Amino acid sequence: MTDFNSILQPVADDFAAMDHFIKTGINSKVPLVLQVSSYVVEAGGKRMRPLMSLLAARACGFDESQQDEKHSNHNLKLAAIIEMLHTATLVHDDVVDESGLRRGRPTANATWTNATAVLVGDYLIARAFDLLVSLKDLELLHIMSSGTCEIAEGEVLQLQHQHNPDSTEADYLQIIYGKTSRLFMIATEGAALLAHTEHLRAPLKAYGEHFGNAFQIIDDILDYTSDAATLGKNIGDDLAEGKPTLPLIATMQRVHNSDNEMIRRSIQTGGLSDLDKIVHLVKTSGGLEYCQFRAKEETELAIAALAPLPDSIYKESLINLAKLALSRLN
């Protein structure tokens, strides 16, 4: 299996320049905004969404040397904007979920206050759109603004289904479309738009959607099969928050009577007293296998969506990125 560094290598210079652009792009005159923004932006993570955007732009033939001075670094700016938006959603998520840990270290809301975290998240969104306007591309602005609305709707929809044991797989897919897949779609479709390859917008958008679906399903599987050190958060956090994710939905369809009622009750209350029993049921009922099948299916759809793209090292990296995400289940 190709490792992350090999996937990154074809756009390593772009990635480093983008990373620098993010850090210099946060230029608030308010010291606390700078302090908290820097903390959350530098909190780790592989920056998978901006990486995907950079790879997609190059896979579409974006060549910086062929751009005029006004457009030469637009691919870097788009990737930086994507990461700022992603970071803002994480900051807001942690406040909503009352999380104390993110990627193995204290969250912004735990380090400062909920109010500070929310307002700095707002700043990052506003700064992202400020940078976006500087690209002077109305269609890109439309993609980003409508997509951001759908991301917010996905988060509200998740809140609406919290503690609801009757949530279906269709409900779950609608939630993760907004909260996870939509930003991947913005990253890939936006890159095709910047590269002026209209015919590749739909394929790359589909890649982003299916990749995002697989990525979130895998994350939700790991909440019941991994460990706190690997996850950077506590096992069972989804259950404690009353989130009926696919592992629970699939398991409830396969168990009956008292076992089914136990899972329903735990979702309704967010109680963890039966966590060990529920983890056992997820692993033994067939629910886990179904989720693994769905993650593999979405990964294969993502890879298939790239077929119209010309062969290149960048396309190969996009394929390997999807395979690497799936390998987290091994």
JSON list of C-alpha atoms in Angstrom, two decimals, residues 198-304:
[
{"chain": "A", "resi": 198, "resn": "GLU", "atom": "CA", "xyz": [-15.45, 22.06, -17.48]},
{"chain": "A", "resi": 199, "resn": "HIS", "atom": "CA", "xyz": [-15.78, 18.44, -18.66]},
{"chain": "A", "resi": 200, "resn": "LEU", "atom": "CA", "xyz": [-13.93, 17.21, -15.54]},
{"chain": "A", "resi": 201, "resn": "ARG", "atom": "CA", "xyz": [-16.03, 19.07, -12.97]},
{"chain": "A", "resi": 202, "resn": "ALA", "atom": "CA", "xyz": [-18.71, 16.37, -12.65]},
{"chain": "A", "resi": 203, "resn": "PRO", "atom": "CA", "xyz": [-16.26, 13.42, -12.44]},
{"chain": "A", "resi": 204, "resn": "LEU", "atom": "CA", "xyz": [-14.16, 15.15, -9.78]},
{"chain": "A", "resi": 205, "resn": "LYS", "atom": "CA", "xyz": [-17.24, 16.23, -7.86]},
{"chain": "A", "resi": 206, "resn": "ALA", "atom": "CA", "xyz": [-18.43, 12.60, -7.86]},
{"chain": "A", "resi": 207, "resn": "TYR", "atom": "CA", "xyz": [-14.99, 11.47, -6.67]},
{"chain": "A", "resi": 208, "resn": "GLY", "atom": "CA", "xyz": [-15.17, 13.92, -3.77]},
{"chain": "A", "resi": 209, "resn": "GLU", "atom": "CA", "xyz": [-18.66, 12.78, -2.80]},
{"chain": "A", "resi": 210, "resn": "HIS", "atom": "CA", "xyz": [-17.91, 9.06, -2.78]},
{"chain": "A", "resi": 211, "resn": "PHE", "atom": "CA", "xyz": [-14.54, 9.59, -1.11]},
{"chain": "A", "resi": 212, "resn": "GLY", "atom": "CA", "xyz": [-16.24, 11.65, 1.60]},
{"chain": "A", "resi": 213, "resn": "ASN", "atom": "CA", "xyz": [-18.92, 9.02, 2.14]},
{"chain": "A", "resi": 214, "resn": "ALA", "atom": "CA", "xyz": [-16.30, 6.30, 2.51]},
{"chain": "A", "resi": 215, "resn": "PHE", "atom": "CA", "xyz": [-14.14, 8.48, 4.76]},
{"chain": "A", "resi": 216, "resn": "GLN", "atom": "CA", "xyz": [-17.00, 9.17, 7.20]},
{"chain": "A", "resi": 217, "resn": "ILE", "atom": "CA", "xyz": [-18.23, 5.57, 7.25]},
{"chain": "A", "resi": 218, "resn": "ILE", "atom": "CA", "xyz": [-14.68, 4.46, 8.07]},
{"chain": "A", "resi": 219, "resn": "ASP", "atom": "CA", "xyz": [-14.43, 7.08, 10.85]},
{"chain": "A", "resi": 220, "resn": "ASP", "atom": "CA", "xyz": [-17.71, 5.84, 12.31]},
{"chain": "A", "resi": 221, "resn": "ILE", "atom": "CA", "xyz": [-16.55, 2.22, 12.17]},
{"chain": "A", "resi": 222, "resn": "LEU", "atom": "CA", "xyz": [-13.34, 3.14, 14.00]},
{"chain": "A", "resi": 223, "resn": "ASP", "atom": "CA", "xyz": [-15.36, 4.69, 16.82]},
{"chain": "A", "resi": 224, "resn": "TYR", "atom": "CA", "xyz": [-16.35, 1.12, 17.74]},
{"chain": "A", "resi": 225, "resn": "THR", "atom": "CA", "xyz": [-13.25, -0.83, 16.69]},
{"chain": "A", "resi": 226, "resn": "SER", "atom": "CA", "xyz": [-10.17, 1.35, 17.33]},
{"chain": "A", "resi": 227, "resn": "ASP", "atom": "CA", "xyz": [-8.61, 2.81, 20.47]},
{"chain": "A", "resi": 228, "resn": "ALA", "atom": "CA", "xyz": [-8.32, 6.28, 21.97]},
{"chain": "A", "resi": 229, "resn": "ALA", "atom": "CA", "xyz": [-4.62, 6.64, 21.14]},
{"chain": "A", "resi": 230, "resn": "THR", "atom": "CA", "xyz": [-5.26, 5.98, 17.44]},
{"chain": "A", "resi": 231, "resn": "LEU", "atom": "CA", "xyz": [-8.46, 7.98, 17.19]},
{"chain": "A", "resi": 232, "resn": "GLY", "atom": "CA", "xyz": [-7.36, 11.00, 19.20]},
{"chain": "A", "resi": 233, "resn": "LYS", "atom": "CA", "xyz": [-10.69, 10.86, 21.02]},
{"chain": "A", "resi": 234, "resn": "ASN", "atom": "CA", "xyz": [-12.43, 8.47, 23.37]},
{"chain": "A", "resi": 235, "resn": "ILE", "atom": "CA", "xyz": [-13.98, 5.24, 22.13]},
{"chain": "A", "resi": 236, "resn": "GLY", "atom": "CA", "xyz": [-17.77, 5.47, 22.19]},
{"chain": "A", "resi": 237, "resn": "ASP", "atom": "CA", "xyz": [-17.86, 9.26, 21.83]},
{"chain": "A", "resi": 238, "resn": "ASP", "atom": "CA", "xyz": [-20.45, 8.96, 19.05]},
{"chain": "A", "resi": 239, "resn": "LEU", "atom": "CA", "xyz": [-22.71, 6.89, 21.29]},
{"chain": "A", "resi": 240, "resn": "ALA", "atom": "CA", "xyz": [-22.20, 9.26, 24.22]},
{"chain": "A", "resi": 241, "resn": "GLU", "atom": "CA", "xyz": [-23.39, 12.08, 21.95]},
{"chain": "A", "resi": 242, "resn": "GLY", "atom": "CA", "xyz": [-26.43, 10.05, 20.91]},
{"chain": "A", "resi": 243, "resn": "LYS", "atom": "CA", "xyz": [-25.36, 9.83, 17.26]},
{"chain": "A", "resi": 244, "resn": "PRO", "atom": "CA", "xyz": [-27.05, 6.97, 15.38]},
{"chain": "A", "resi": 245, "resn": "THR", "atom": "CA", "xyz": [-24.17, 6.31, 12.99]},
{"chain": "A", "resi": 246, "resn": "LEU", "atom": "CA", "xyz": [-24.14, 3.51, 10.41]},
{"chain": "A", "resi": 247, "resn": "PRO", "atom": "CA", "xyz": [-22.56, 0.86, 12.71]},
{"chain": "A", "resi": 248, "resn": "LEU", "atom": "CA", "xyz": [-25.47, 1.26, 15.14]},
{"chain": "A", "resi": 249, "resn": "ILE", "atom": "CA", "xyz": [-28.13, 1.52, 12.42]},
{"chain": "A", "resi": 250, "resn": "ALA", "atom": "CA", "xyz": [-26.81, -1.62, 10.70]},
{"chain": "A", "resi": 251, "resn": "THR", "atom": "CA", "xyz": [-26.52, -3.51, 13.99]},
{"chain": "A", "resi": 252, "resn": "MET", "atom": "CA", "xyz": [-30.06, -2.64, 15.09]},
{"chain": "A", "resi": 253, "resn": "GLN", "atom": "CA", "xyz": [-31.33, -4.09, 11.82]},
{"chain": "A", "resi": 254, "resn": "ARG", "atom": "CA", "xyz": [-29.63, -7.39, 12.70]},
{"chain": "A", "resi": 255, "resn": "VAL", "atom": "CA", "xyz": [-30.40, -7.86, 16.40]},
{"chain": "A", "resi": 256, "resn": "HIS", "atom": "CA", "xyz": [-33.75, -8.16, 18.13]},
{"chain": "A", "resi": 257, "resn": "ASN", "atom": "CA", "xyz": [-35.58, -7.97, 21.43]},
{"chain": "A", "resi": 258, "resn": "SER", "atom": "CA", "xyz": [-33.47, -6.98, 24.41]},
{"chain": "A", "resi": 259, "resn": "ASP", "atom": "CA", "xyz": [-30.29, -6.31, 22.38]},
{"chain": "A", "resi": 260, "resn": "ASN", "atom": "CA", "xyz": [-32.13, -4.00, 20.02]},
{"chain": "A", "resi": 261, "resn": "GLU", "atom": "CA", "xyz": [-33.80, -2.24, 22.93]},
{"chain": "A", "resi": 262, "resn": "MET", "atom": "CA", "xyz": [-30.45, -1.80, 24.69]},
{"chain": "A", "resi": 263, "resn": "ILE", "atom": "CA", "xyz": [-28.95, 0.00, 21.68]},
{"chain": "A", "resi": 264, "resn": "ARG", "atom": "CA", "xyz": [-32.07, 2.14, 21.25]},
{"chain": "A", "resi": 265, "resn": "ARG", "atom": "CA", "xyz": [-31.95, 3.14, 24.92]},
{"chain": "A", "resi": 266, "resn": "SER", "atom": "CA", "xyz": [-28.25, 3.99, 24.73]},
{"chain": "A", "resi": 267, "resn": "ILE", "atom": "CA", "xyz": [-28.82, 6.26, 21.69]},
{"chain": "A", "resi": 268, "resn": "GLN", "atom": "CA", "xyz": [-31.73, 7.97, 23.44]},
{"chain": "A", "resi": 269, "resn": "THR", "atom": "CA", "xyz": [-29.80, 8.62, 26.66]},
{"chain": "A", "resi": 270, "resn": "GLY", "atom": "CA", "xyz": [-26.21, 8.81, 25.44]},
{"chain": "A", "resi": 271, "resn": "GLY", "atom": "CA", "xyz": [-25.38, 6.32, 28.15]},
{"chain": "A", "resi": 272, "resn": "LEU", "atom": "CA", "xyz": [-22.16, 4.29, 27.98]},
{"chain": "A", "resi": 273, "resn": "SER", "atom": "CA", "xyz": [-22.97, 1.68, 30.63]},
{"chain": "A", "resi": 274, "resn": "ASP", "atom": "CA", "xyz": [-23.62, -0.90, 27.90]},
{"chain": "A", "resi": 275, "resn": "LEU", "atom": "CA", "xyz": [-20.79, 0.21, 25.59]},
{"chain": "A", "resi": 276, "resn": "ASP", "atom": "CA", "xyz": [-18.86, -3.06, 25.81]},
{"chain": "A", "resi": 277, "resn": "LYS", "atom": "CA", "xyz": [-21.98, -5.08, 24.96]},
{"chain": "A", "resi": 278, "resn": "ILE", "atom": "CA", "xyz": [-22.83, -2.77, 22.06]},
{"chain": "A", "resi": 279, "resn": "VAL", "atom": "CA", "xyz": [-19.28, -2.97, 20.67]},
{"chain": "A", "resi": 280, "resn": "HIS", "atom": "CA", "xyz": [-19.56, -6.76, 20.84]},
{"chain": "A", "resi": 281, "resn": "LEU", "atom": "CA", "xyz": [-22.88, -6.69, 18.98]},
{"chain": "A", "resi": 282, "resn": "VAL", "atom": "CA", "xyz": [-21.50, -4.37, 16.30]},
{"chain": "A", "resi": 283, "resn": "LYS", "atom": "CA", "xyz": [-18.62, -6.80, 15.72]},
{"chain": "A", "resi": 284, "resn": "THR", "atom": "CA", "xyz": [-20.62, -10.04, 15.82]},
{"chain": "A", "resi": 285, "resn": "SER", "atom": "CA", "xyz": [-24.04, -9.24, 14.35]},
{"chain": "A", "resi": 286, "resn": "GLY", "atom": "CA", "xyz": [-22.91, -8.56, 10.80]},
{"chain": "A", "resi": 287, "resn": "GLY", "atom": "CA", "xyz": [-23.29, -4.81, 11.26]},
{"chain": "A", "resi": 288, "resn": "LEU", "atom": "CA", "xyz": [-19.54, -4.24, 11.10]},
{"chain": "A", "resi": 289, "resn": "GLU", "atom": "CA", "xyz": [-19.18, -6.32, 7.94]},
{"chain": "A", "resi": 290, "resn": "TYR", "atom": "CA", "xyz": [-21.97, -4.37, 6.27]},
{"chain": "A", "resi": 291, "resn": "CYS", "atom": "CA", "xyz": [-20.32, -1.04, 7.11]},
{"chain": "A", "resi": 292, "resn": "GLN", "atom": "CA", "xyz": [-16.99, -2.33, 5.77]},
{"chain": "A", "resi": 293, "resn": "PHE", "atom": "CA", "xyz": [-18.75, -3.40, 2.56]},
{"chain": "A", "resi": 294, "resn": "ARG", "atom": "CA", "xyz": [-20.33, 0.05, 2.17]},
{"chain": "A", "resi": 295, "resn": "ALA", "atom": "CA", "xyz": [-16.98, 1.80, 2.77]},
{"chain": "A", "resi": 296, "resn": "LYS", "atom": "CA", "xyz": [-15.34, -0.40, 0.13]},
{"chain": "A", "resi": 297, "resn": "GLU", "atom": "CA", "xyz": [-18.23, 0.21, -2.27]},
{"chain": "A", "resi": 298, "resn": "GLU", "atom": "CA", "xyz": [-17.98, 4.00, -1.90]},
{"chain": "A", "resi": 299, "resn": "THR", "atom": "CA", "xyz": [-14.19, 3.82, -2.36]},
{"chain": "A", "resi": 300, "resn": "GLU", "atom": "CA", "xyz": [-14.59, 1.87, -5.58]},
{"chain": "A", "resi": 301, "resn": "LEU", "atom": "CA", "xyz": [-17.17, 4.40, -6.84]},
{"chain": "A", "resi": 302, "resn": "ALA", "atom": "CA", "xyz": [-14.75, 7.23, -6.05]},
{"chain": "A", "resi": 303, "resn": "ILE", "atom": "CA", "xyz": [-11.95, 5.58, -8.02]},
{"chain": "A", "resi": 304, "resn": "ALA", "atom": "CA", "xyz": [-14.26, 4.75, -10.92]}
]
